[in-house]
C-alpha angles and dihedrals in degrees: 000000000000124000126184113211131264118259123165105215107153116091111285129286091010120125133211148220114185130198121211109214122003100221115116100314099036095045088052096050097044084055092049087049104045088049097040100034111119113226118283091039127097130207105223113189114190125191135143095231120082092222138022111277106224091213099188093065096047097092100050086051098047082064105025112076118215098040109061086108091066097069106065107062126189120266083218097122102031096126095035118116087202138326105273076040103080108187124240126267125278114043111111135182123223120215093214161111122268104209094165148048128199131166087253102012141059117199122217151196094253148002119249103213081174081077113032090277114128118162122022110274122077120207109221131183102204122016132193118206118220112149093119122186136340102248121235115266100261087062105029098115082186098050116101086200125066091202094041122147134191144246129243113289093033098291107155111231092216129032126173111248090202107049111097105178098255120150087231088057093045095055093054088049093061087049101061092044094053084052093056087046088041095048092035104097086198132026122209103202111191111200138049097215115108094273095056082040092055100043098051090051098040087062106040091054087054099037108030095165093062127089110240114181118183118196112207112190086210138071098231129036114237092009100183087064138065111305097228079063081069090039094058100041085051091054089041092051085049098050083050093042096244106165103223125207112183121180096031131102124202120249101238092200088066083053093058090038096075104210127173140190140226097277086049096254123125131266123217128167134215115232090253073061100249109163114229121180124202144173095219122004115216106203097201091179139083107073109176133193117251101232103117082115092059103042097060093038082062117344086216090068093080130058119230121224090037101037086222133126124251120241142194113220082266099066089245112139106262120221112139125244080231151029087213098104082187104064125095099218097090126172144114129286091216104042089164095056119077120173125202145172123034084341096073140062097239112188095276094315114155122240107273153123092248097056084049104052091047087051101053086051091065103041085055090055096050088050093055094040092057089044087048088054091046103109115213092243095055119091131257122294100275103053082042095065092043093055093046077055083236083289110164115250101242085209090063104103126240136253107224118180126241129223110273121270134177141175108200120177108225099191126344102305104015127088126173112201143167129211114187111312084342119107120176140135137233141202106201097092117149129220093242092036092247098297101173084066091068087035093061093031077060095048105267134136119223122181103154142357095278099065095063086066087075 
């Protein structure tokens, strides 16, 4: 178990809660704290992109030419309750790696004397982890290698050293990859989750005169949701001439080979050994959760065979006081810790923004509510949780699951989508997939085109 050390930067007798990646979850429990934080305690956010990457749109953009600038969002109004609510002083957001994890302490790339900070490592009393998952290559801003795929325990293999998170970055990602899908005659897509189903249409509406192919390993497309969900994006693939190939995985050898063919595209095989040639291969699989940090912070925070995290109803990191499974006295060795989003072993919750963001709400209300029943004359944090012996409050509130629901685009206007037992599909879609809406649920105005250049 490794452990950092514990220096006390911030000004004295503040106290800090710090969040660990600002996406969905960590956006929403950054605003619940700032709004919620008694005096003498900070909101530090802490993530390695300059603006929020709206992910869901990556893919449309990585194909659609003239939009790539709406995904990334400014972080502006992070701590703001609402626009005539400005926050209180104090909190501030770190544009950052985080290159270490401690019980009390999170290292960092970097010191912000600008802040109190100065040396790279930042002491905290409660965290909230929400650093989510490593994105599949298609969409890894960070990876150096479009067919890049991870370690155990979500490391990426390849990371670029010179990408730094900036919008400006970020944009010129997207464009690139809109020149590879523009000059590839033919598009190999691996993978039938939403990703692998937006991208193949998404091509083959732009592009109708390539040949675009999507493997699935499995028999059915979004499985864990309503099988007329997988009937309509199969009628929908027809009408845009998406070859389909289900039940069947991709041999990932053939991916590192190299092999090419007569007309100079690459050949790959199924494991069944069905030959399949492209121009570019989209692996739209892979996704890993992002608990590296945790693992080598206390190898018994993640859980093996997953890679994710394992948490108590309340959010909070759940690593028990003791091995003995008999005893009565149950808790959590790291009370002040709470992890959400992909990160964290949730109960059965999908993957999603939305589960996320619902999480992180409660794990910022948790957060307020132990700092509320702190009493002045207790001691800091980290002897408090000592002295409560990590048992759960039985007054923090629960994370419950809801049922699964998705919205997936399959082509330029249509979307298929399912809330709760209800399955349906729209046509209304827009080119940019409606951007301005996450733009204003993140605190930004947006009056015309030109402001989502900011």
């Amino acid at each position: 178990m490794s452990t950092s050390s514990q220096t006390f930067n911030a000004p004295a007798g503040l106290k800090t809660v710090v969040v660990l990646g600002a996406s969905y979850g960590g956006h929403r429990a950054a605003k619940v704290l700032a709004g919620g934080l008694p005096d003498g305690w900070r909101v530090v956010v802490i993530d390695r992109n300059s603006h929020a990457n709206h992910v869901y749109n990556l893919p449309r953009y990585a194909v659609l030419p003239g939009h790539e600038h709406k995904a990334f969002i400014p972080y502006d109004n992070i701590f703001s309750i609402s626009p005539s609510s400005p926050p209180k002083a104090g909190h501030i957001r770190l544009h950052a790696h985080i290159t270490s994890l401690g019980p009390h302490s999170v290292g960092l790339s970097r010191s912000f004397p600008e802040y109190g900070i100065e040396e790279p490592l930042l002491h905290f009393d409660y965290a909230i982890y929400a650093l989510g998952s490593h994105l599949p290559s298609p969409i890894n801003l960070w990876s150096a290698n479009p067919d890049a795929d991870f370690e155990k325990h979500g490391t990426p293999k390849s990371i670029s050293p010179s990408y730094q998170g900036t919008k400006p970055e970020g944009i010129c990602w997207l464009q690139r990859h809109q020149k590879r899908v523009k000059e590839a005659s033919s598009v190999l897509i691996v993978g039938g989750g939403a990703l692998g189903i937006q991208f193949a249409s998404d091509i083959a509406a732009v592009y109708p005169n390539k040949q675009v192919t999507l493997i699935h390993s499995r028999r059915r497309l979004l499985p864990k949701f309503d099988e007329s969900i997988h009937t309509e994006i199969l009628q929908c693939f027809e009408e845009l001439n998406v070859e389909v190939v289900l039940g069947e995985r991709l041999d990932l050898q053939s991916v590192h080979e190299g092999k090419t063919n007569e007309a100079g595209q690459r050949v790959v095989r199924t494991t069944t050994g069905r030959q399949v040639p492209a121009d570019l291969i989209l692996l739209c699989t892979g996704q890993v959760p992002n608990t590296g940090l945790l693992a080598e912070m206390d190898p018994r925070a993640v859980i093996p065979d997953s890679g994710l995290a394992p948490v108590l109803r309340t959010m909070q990191l759940n690593v028990p006081l003791s091995n003995d499974s008999s005893t009565c006295e149950q808790g959590s060795l790291y009370p002040h810790i709470f992890v959400v989003g992909d990160a964290a072993d949730a109960f059965g919750a999908i993957n999603a923004g939305h589960n996320a963001y619902y999480q992180a709400e409660v794990a910022a209300h948790n957060v307020l509510k132990m700092i509320s029943n702190q009493d002045s004359s207790r001691p800091a944090s980290s002897e408090l949780a000592e002295n409560k012996h990590g048992k759960v409050d039985e007054e923090l509130g629960w994370y419950t699951p809801g049922q699964p629901r998705i919205k997936v685009s399959v082509g330029l206007a249509k979307t298929v989508f399912q809330v709760d037992d209800v399955v349906g599909t729209k046509s209304d879609g827009m080119d940019d997939l409606n951007a301005s809406a996450m733009w204003s649920f993140l605190g930004m105005k947006v009056v015309g085109e030109e402001d989502m250049f900011a």
